[in-house]
């Protein structure tokens, strides 16, 4: 065994001397081939590199070249907004590589060279951002680039002093019959106030929106629906905070308030009648049973403050009715005078009617002392209703030619701030109207 040990030791010494002779460090860390090639470790003179490499065994030559030429590779992980486009650019080589982030907002650039990089993140509807990072060899660097959504302020001017703008984003919901995209509101509406004829909707993202502009304080102005599209091309964007500075968009609400004078006409087509058996002729309108009569033309359907003058005659001792501020034939204020055959005899009443049902009675005053003669004897007499805000003053002529105040109805809830003035009959009522005039504010 001793000769074998001596032989092994001799070989190890020989190999050590060999590596020292050609200049390769025994720890294998120095991979500078040029230094190996240019210095002879014995003579300390420059020598040709080619003969020296050719004298090495092939496996040594391959190992040396691998250590010298191998580039240390690494990974870069970027997190940002989902589906954003990520571009990296080497600070040294200026080479670029672009990948798209997944639905979680992550992307990995694999097997890239170590060093410094610029990282860019961009996505439609967001402000593009960039950052820099340095990647160490054989490491995975992680960088997060948050994107700020591009938002815009949308200023509005209008022709009402006070009101509100309700708005909601729109989403696609199939197609319209003409092939255009069908857009419907996505989610609930948000509200911003109108003050001094101005409003501003802040932080709108790009996309389509529906706007509902109205003025509850000025019901004579008709609400207006407007569809807008917010785009980067339409609105300028501030570099500082992503908010836009834009000229206001003018939205004019149509003034629908009735200002003309409406008179009873023998032409049936000027009325909206719900009872086919009601008669209209040169003598006026004769009611028979339940029904309503409202002016058909839109310019006579939106009275705010008004005065109504009517000459009526009760035919069967039941009731005479008027609808005021009517939205339609089922929603209105009801003012009624009753005779001796009504379940509530000899009363003047004022009620709120919604969906065809009386929900609240505001006024109920006895009128037998004033109107028993004209009602029970089927005489013609005048009725006047004056509306000022929510107060309705009801007057009637008692047969002497003098108007008497029957009472004031105060509709504090303001259910119907504007609407039509018309005639209504109950199931058993029958009366005739020979004169019916509605004027804006006051009849002159």
XYZ file of C-alpha atoms in Angstrom:
444
model
C 0.000 0.000 0.000
C 2.914 2.345 0.639
C 4.156 2.330 -3.000
C 0.549 3.178 -4.081
C 0.334 6.107 -1.688
C 3.665 7.380 -2.867
C 2.521 7.100 -6.453
C -0.683 9.090 -5.771
C 1.201 11.745 -3.892
C 3.724 12.002 -6.716
C 0.899 12.504 -9.261
C -0.744 15.215 -7.166
C 2.566 17.060 -6.864
C 3.061 16.725 -10.624
C -0.399 18.148 -11.356
C 0.167 21.008 -8.938
C 3.483 21.862 -10.571
C 1.811 21.644 -13.992
C -0.907 24.178 -13.072
C 1.622 26.487 -11.490
C 3.751 26.183 -14.647
C 0.956 27.282 -16.998
C -0.301 29.979 -14.632
C -3.807 28.657 -13.728
C -4.789 29.245 -10.085
C -5.577 26.064 -8.258
C -8.843 27.525 -6.825
C -10.229 28.014 -10.404
C -11.544 31.546 -9.706
C -9.370 33.542 -12.096
C -10.886 33.365 -15.570
C -8.803 36.032 -17.304
C -7.625 34.078 -20.374
C -5.619 37.000 -21.724
C -3.442 37.019 -18.643
C -2.914 33.272 -18.979
C -1.888 33.735 -22.569
C 0.426 36.701 -22.356
C 2.779 35.799 -19.419
C 5.127 32.808 -19.216
C 5.263 31.894 -15.518
C 8.846 30.622 -15.812
C 10.537 33.262 -17.980
C 8.045 36.055 -17.026
C 8.118 37.031 -20.717
C 5.284 37.520 -23.144
C 4.595 34.457 -25.202
C 2.194 33.508 -27.921
C -1.206 32.405 -26.599
C -1.939 29.894 -29.324
C 0.789 27.359 -28.597
C 0.032 27.543 -24.899
C -3.725 26.722 -25.369
C -2.928 23.992 -27.857
C -0.651 22.364 -25.319
C -3.587 22.048 -22.871
C -5.900 19.135 -22.841
C -9.271 19.804 -24.559
C -11.281 19.628 -21.307
C -9.155 22.369 -19.734
C -9.539 24.622 -22.758
C -13.382 24.221 -22.698
C -13.571 24.966 -18.972
C -11.493 28.123 -19.303
C -13.502 29.472 -22.234
C -16.798 28.733 -20.500
C -15.801 30.661 -17.402
C -14.587 33.618 -19.458
C -17.414 33.923 -21.978
C -20.440 32.951 -19.913
C -22.789 35.974 -19.245
C -24.405 35.965 -15.863
C -28.252 35.866 -16.482
C -31.052 37.011 -14.209
C -34.833 37.774 -14.059
C -36.886 40.933 -13.637
C -40.398 40.741 -12.217
C -42.692 43.760 -12.768
C -46.090 44.383 -11.178
C -48.441 47.087 -12.434
C -52.024 47.443 -13.737
C -53.578 44.330 -15.361
C -52.950 44.066 -19.112
C -50.522 46.986 -19.119
C -47.687 47.003 -21.664
C -44.258 46.780 -20.010
C -41.049 47.776 -21.808
C -37.543 47.419 -20.384
C -34.504 49.185 -21.838
C -30.896 48.370 -20.934
C -28.967 51.420 -19.768
C -25.816 50.126 -21.462
C -26.857 48.396 -24.665
C -30.125 50.377 -25.148
C -31.808 47.149 -26.184
C -35.552 46.989 -25.494
C -37.958 44.200 -24.732
C -41.741 44.507 -24.369
C -44.222 42.155 -22.709
C -47.863 42.454 -21.647
C -48.845 42.060 -18.012
C -51.351 39.324 -17.187
C -54.796 39.825 -15.680
C -53.196 40.139 -12.245
C -50.863 42.887 -13.435
C -47.649 40.815 -13.324
C -44.975 39.982 -15.909
C -41.495 38.351 -15.711
C -38.585 39.077 -18.036
C -36.463 35.902 -17.922
C -32.776 35.339 -18.675
C -31.802 38.945 -19.187
C -28.328 40.343 -18.608
C -27.503 41.829 -15.242
C -27.197 45.596 -15.087
C -29.251 48.779 -15.034
C -32.636 49.070 -16.761
C -35.329 51.619 -17.440
C -38.809 50.153 -16.990
C -41.871 51.696 -18.688
C -45.532 50.849 -18.006
C -48.402 52.089 -20.178
C -52.122 51.317 -20.470
C -54.955 53.074 -22.228
C -56.866 55.263 -19.802
C -53.894 55.568 -17.428
C -50.968 57.940 -17.196
C -47.766 56.181 -18.369
C -45.032 55.810 -15.750
C -41.365 54.790 -15.715
C -38.755 53.732 -13.172
C -35.166 52.427 -13.049
C -33.677 49.393 -11.386
C -30.367 47.524 -11.170
C -30.356 43.742 -11.440
C -27.579 41.707 -9.822
C -26.242 38.528 -11.448
C -28.246 35.390 -10.838
C -30.896 37.311 -8.924
C -34.570 38.089 -9.526
C -35.309 41.771 -9.102
C -38.878 42.897 -8.311
C -40.246 46.339 -9.173
C -43.748 47.784 -8.793
C -44.955 50.581 -11.076
C -48.388 51.881 -10.039
C -50.389 53.643 -12.741
C -52.700 56.541 -12.031
C -55.928 56.492 -13.966
C -56.360 59.471 -16.242
C -59.341 61.454 -14.986
C -60.985 64.588 -16.250
C -63.087 67.360 -14.790
C -66.193 68.074 -16.855
C -67.544 71.590 -16.201
C -71.111 72.509 -17.155
C -73.039 75.754 -17.509
C -76.802 75.824 -17.775
C -79.737 78.236 -17.691
C -81.050 77.395 -14.195
C -79.634 78.957 -11.038
C -79.968 75.834 -8.934
C -80.457 72.156 -9.688
C -78.562 68.933 -9.989
C -76.684 66.793 -12.470
C -77.129 63.049 -12.104
C -74.581 61.019 -14.061
C -73.612 57.399 -14.598
C -71.110 55.562 -16.811
C -72.501 53.610 -19.747
C -71.652 50.054 -20.719
C -72.317 48.100 -23.892
C -75.339 45.794 -23.848
C -75.605 44.349 -27.330
C -76.709 46.260 -30.401
C -79.588 48.496 -31.412
C -81.747 47.516 -34.423
C -79.695 49.891 -36.584
C -76.469 48.091 -35.669
C -75.105 50.750 -33.318
C -73.911 49.707 -29.847
C -76.629 49.649 -27.211
C -75.408 51.499 -24.136
C -77.031 51.196 -20.713
C -76.128 52.770 -17.343
C -73.557 50.771 -15.404
C -74.302 50.989 -11.696
C -76.040 53.763 -9.806
C -76.126 57.481 -10.486
C -73.921 60.056 -8.789
C -75.128 63.612 -8.165
C -73.420 67.004 -8.264
C -75.233 70.277 -7.521
C -75.839 73.197 -9.855
C -74.993 76.492 -8.155
C -75.231 79.867 -9.909
C -75.883 78.099 -13.213
C -72.648 76.080 -12.934
C -71.701 72.514 -12.057
C -68.532 70.455 -12.349
C -68.225 66.670 -12.513
C -64.806 65.677 -11.234
C -62.525 62.706 -11.829
C -64.257 61.150 -14.832
C -62.375 58.313 -16.486
C -62.428 57.922 -20.232
C -65.673 56.478 -21.552
C -69.352 57.173 -22.240
C -71.678 58.763 -19.679
C -75.348 59.680 -19.388
C -76.220 63.016 -17.741
C -79.637 63.907 -16.307
C -79.756 67.673 -15.741
C -82.770 69.041 -13.853
C -83.910 71.788 -11.499
C -86.436 70.736 -8.835
C -86.491 74.367 -7.687
C -87.521 75.479 -11.168
C -89.980 72.827 -12.397
C -90.893 74.973 -15.390
C -87.602 73.828 -16.903
C -87.812 70.399 -18.443
C -85.120 67.901 -17.369
C -82.643 67.126 -20.099
C -80.740 63.921 -20.808
C -77.353 64.286 -22.450
C -74.901 61.583 -23.494
C -71.232 62.551 -23.418
C -68.006 60.782 -24.339
C -64.917 61.595 -22.304
C -61.725 61.079 -24.293
C -58.153 62.283 -24.151
C -58.631 63.940 -27.544
C -61.631 65.902 -26.292
C -60.182 67.027 -22.988
C -56.749 68.393 -22.152
C -54.869 66.731 -19.315
C -52.762 68.341 -16.619
C -49.259 66.924 -16.297
C -49.301 67.383 -12.539
C -52.325 65.518 -11.297
C -53.977 64.029 -14.362
C -56.987 66.334 -14.062
C -58.131 68.259 -17.079
C -58.761 71.944 -17.495
C -61.489 72.395 -20.074
C -63.985 74.992 -21.229
C -67.484 74.339 -19.833
C -70.127 72.534 -21.857
C -73.417 74.429 -22.138
C -76.584 72.433 -21.449
C -79.805 74.411 -21.911
C -82.980 73.125 -20.262
C -86.148 73.822 -22.276
C -88.585 76.125 -20.512
C -91.869 74.262 -20.783
C -93.980 76.547 -18.588
C -97.367 77.314 -20.077
C -97.757 81.039 -20.574
C -100.727 81.195 -22.922
C -104.426 81.211 -22.144
C -106.433 78.023 -22.645
C -110.175 78.198 -23.324
C -112.869 75.575 -23.508
C -113.328 74.548 -27.132
C -116.060 72.635 -28.886
C -113.352 70.811 -30.872
C -112.908 67.413 -29.300
C -109.372 66.998 -30.684
C -107.941 69.721 -28.435
C -108.787 67.629 -25.343
C -107.453 64.395 -23.956
C -110.606 62.596 -22.776
C -110.646 59.359 -20.805
C -114.451 58.961 -21.038
C -115.899 58.277 -24.478
C -119.441 59.241 -23.429
C -118.566 62.786 -22.435
C -120.039 65.296 -24.870
C -118.373 68.418 -26.268
C -120.406 70.883 -28.330
C -120.953 74.586 -28.779
C -122.632 74.785 -25.369
C -119.577 73.345 -23.625
C -118.573 70.018 -22.013
C -121.096 67.681 -20.415
C -119.781 64.911 -18.143
C -121.503 61.615 -17.461
C -119.718 59.259 -15.078
C -116.038 58.830 -14.301
C -113.442 60.445 -16.540
C -110.994 63.295 -16.991
C -110.496 66.009 -19.577
C -107.088 67.639 -20.035
C -105.722 69.977 -22.706
C -103.941 67.954 -25.370
C -101.422 70.552 -26.589
C -98.142 70.513 -24.637
C -98.053 74.320 -24.382
C -101.148 74.127 -22.138
C -100.022 71.253 -19.909
C -97.409 72.950 -17.733
C -98.934 75.720 -15.688
C -97.093 76.754 -12.540
C -98.847 79.775 -11.034
C -102.226 80.181 -12.730
C -105.810 81.303 -12.446
C -108.713 79.127 -13.563
C -112.175 80.607 -14.199
C -115.069 78.272 -14.908
C -118.858 78.396 -15.155
C -120.424 75.096 -14.106
C -123.829 73.543 -13.383
C -124.428 70.423 -11.276
C -126.971 68.099 -12.933
C -127.626 65.318 -10.412
C -126.626 66.610 -6.948
C -123.379 64.606 -6.793
C -120.065 66.433 -7.421
C -118.080 68.776 -9.655
C -114.340 68.164 -9.906
C -111.210 69.911 -11.178
C -107.683 68.541 -11.593
C -104.812 71.008 -11.137
C -101.057 70.637 -11.721
C -101.805 67.295 -13.340
C -98.899 65.191 -14.591
C -101.368 62.937 -16.364
C -104.852 61.515 -15.869
C -103.801 59.596 -12.722
C -101.474 61.999 -10.886
C -102.713 65.436 -9.825
C -104.234 67.622 -7.141
C -107.994 67.152 -6.934
C -110.398 69.949 -5.983
C -114.043 68.930 -5.615
C -117.392 70.523 -4.755
C -120.117 68.141 -3.602
C -123.917 68.312 -3.512
C -126.606 66.665 -1.448
C -126.299 63.200 -3.057
C -122.529 62.763 -2.537
C -121.291 60.613 0.344
C -119.594 63.753 1.688
C -122.387 66.250 1.090
C -121.825 69.973 0.669
C -118.045 70.039 1.027
C -115.155 71.651 -0.785
C -112.152 69.336 -0.610
C -108.568 69.273 -1.877
C -106.615 66.023 -2.125
C -103.458 64.454 -3.520
C -104.068 61.712 -6.082
C -101.302 59.324 -7.113
C -101.727 56.460 -9.546
C -105.451 57.139 -9.591
C -105.885 56.842 -5.805
C -106.522 59.593 -3.279
C -103.577 59.430 -0.854
C -104.140 62.485 1.345
C -106.872 65.064 1.874
C -105.514 68.541 2.529
C -108.738 70.531 2.803
C -112.330 69.684 3.755
C -114.633 72.658 4.377
C -118.453 72.770 4.547
C -120.142 74.836 1.823
C -123.868 74.210 2.414
C -124.470 77.670 3.812
C -122.839 79.309 0.762
C -123.716 77.063 -2.178
C -126.791 74.971 -1.266
C -129.056 77.077 -3.491
C -126.957 76.903 -6.690
C -126.029 73.228 -6.200
C -129.441 71.814 -5.262
C -131.335 73.892 -7.837
C -128.900 73.085 -10.638
C -128.015 76.703 -11.314
C -124.971 77.833 -13.228
C -122.340 79.504 -11.058
C -118.686 80.560 -11.308
C -115.730 78.774 -9.722
C -112.271 80.365 -9.540
C -109.027 78.646 -8.483
C -105.878 80.705 -7.969
C -102.541 78.879 -7.607
C -99.534 80.666 -6.106
C -96.717 78.283 -5.286
C -98.200 75.526 -3.132
C -101.263 77.539 -2.038
C -104.531 77.080 -3.952
C -107.291 79.549 -3.181
C -110.792 78.293 -4.058
C -113.620 80.764 -4.670
C -117.211 80.318 -5.856
C -120.136 82.567 -6.741
C -123.136 82.006 -4.502
C -125.854 83.159 -6.901
C -125.579 86.790 -5.958
C -122.738 87.512 -8.355
C -120.197 87.777 -5.560
C -117.257 85.384 -5.218
C -116.861 83.784 -1.805
C -113.651 82.249 -0.478
C -114.322 78.544 0.170
C -110.858 77.841 1.571
C -107.138 77.653 0.862
C -105.435 74.323 0.149
C -101.761 74.270 1.147
C -99.934 71.426 -0.599
C -96.720 71.740 1.418
C -95.168 68.556 0.026
C -95.109 70.080 -3.484
C -95.844 66.744 -5.174
C -96.927 68.447 -8.365
C -95.072 71.753 -8.875
C -96.231 72.141 -12.464
C -98.894 70.579 -14.664
C -102.150 70.806 -16.543
C -105.541 72.129 -15.373
C -108.628 70.151 -16.324
C -111.956 68.622 -15.371
C -112.794 65.366 -13.576
C -115.995 63.452 -12.886
C -116.793 60.682 -10.402
C -118.573 57.397 -11.128
C -122.053 58.835 -10.464
C -121.423 62.502 -11.161
C -122.949 64.547 -13.943
C -122.318 68.234 -14.541
C -121.728 70.629 -17.404
C -119.046 73.232 -18.020
C -120.029 76.153 -20.219
C -116.911 78.275 -19.609
C -113.388 77.139 -18.788
C -110.397 79.453 -18.969
C -106.882 78.921 -17.640
C -104.440 81.856 -17.618
C -100.789 82.178 -16.686
C -100.785 83.734 -13.199
C -103.794 86.089 -13.598
C -106.665 86.309 -16.075
C -106.959 89.905 -17.215
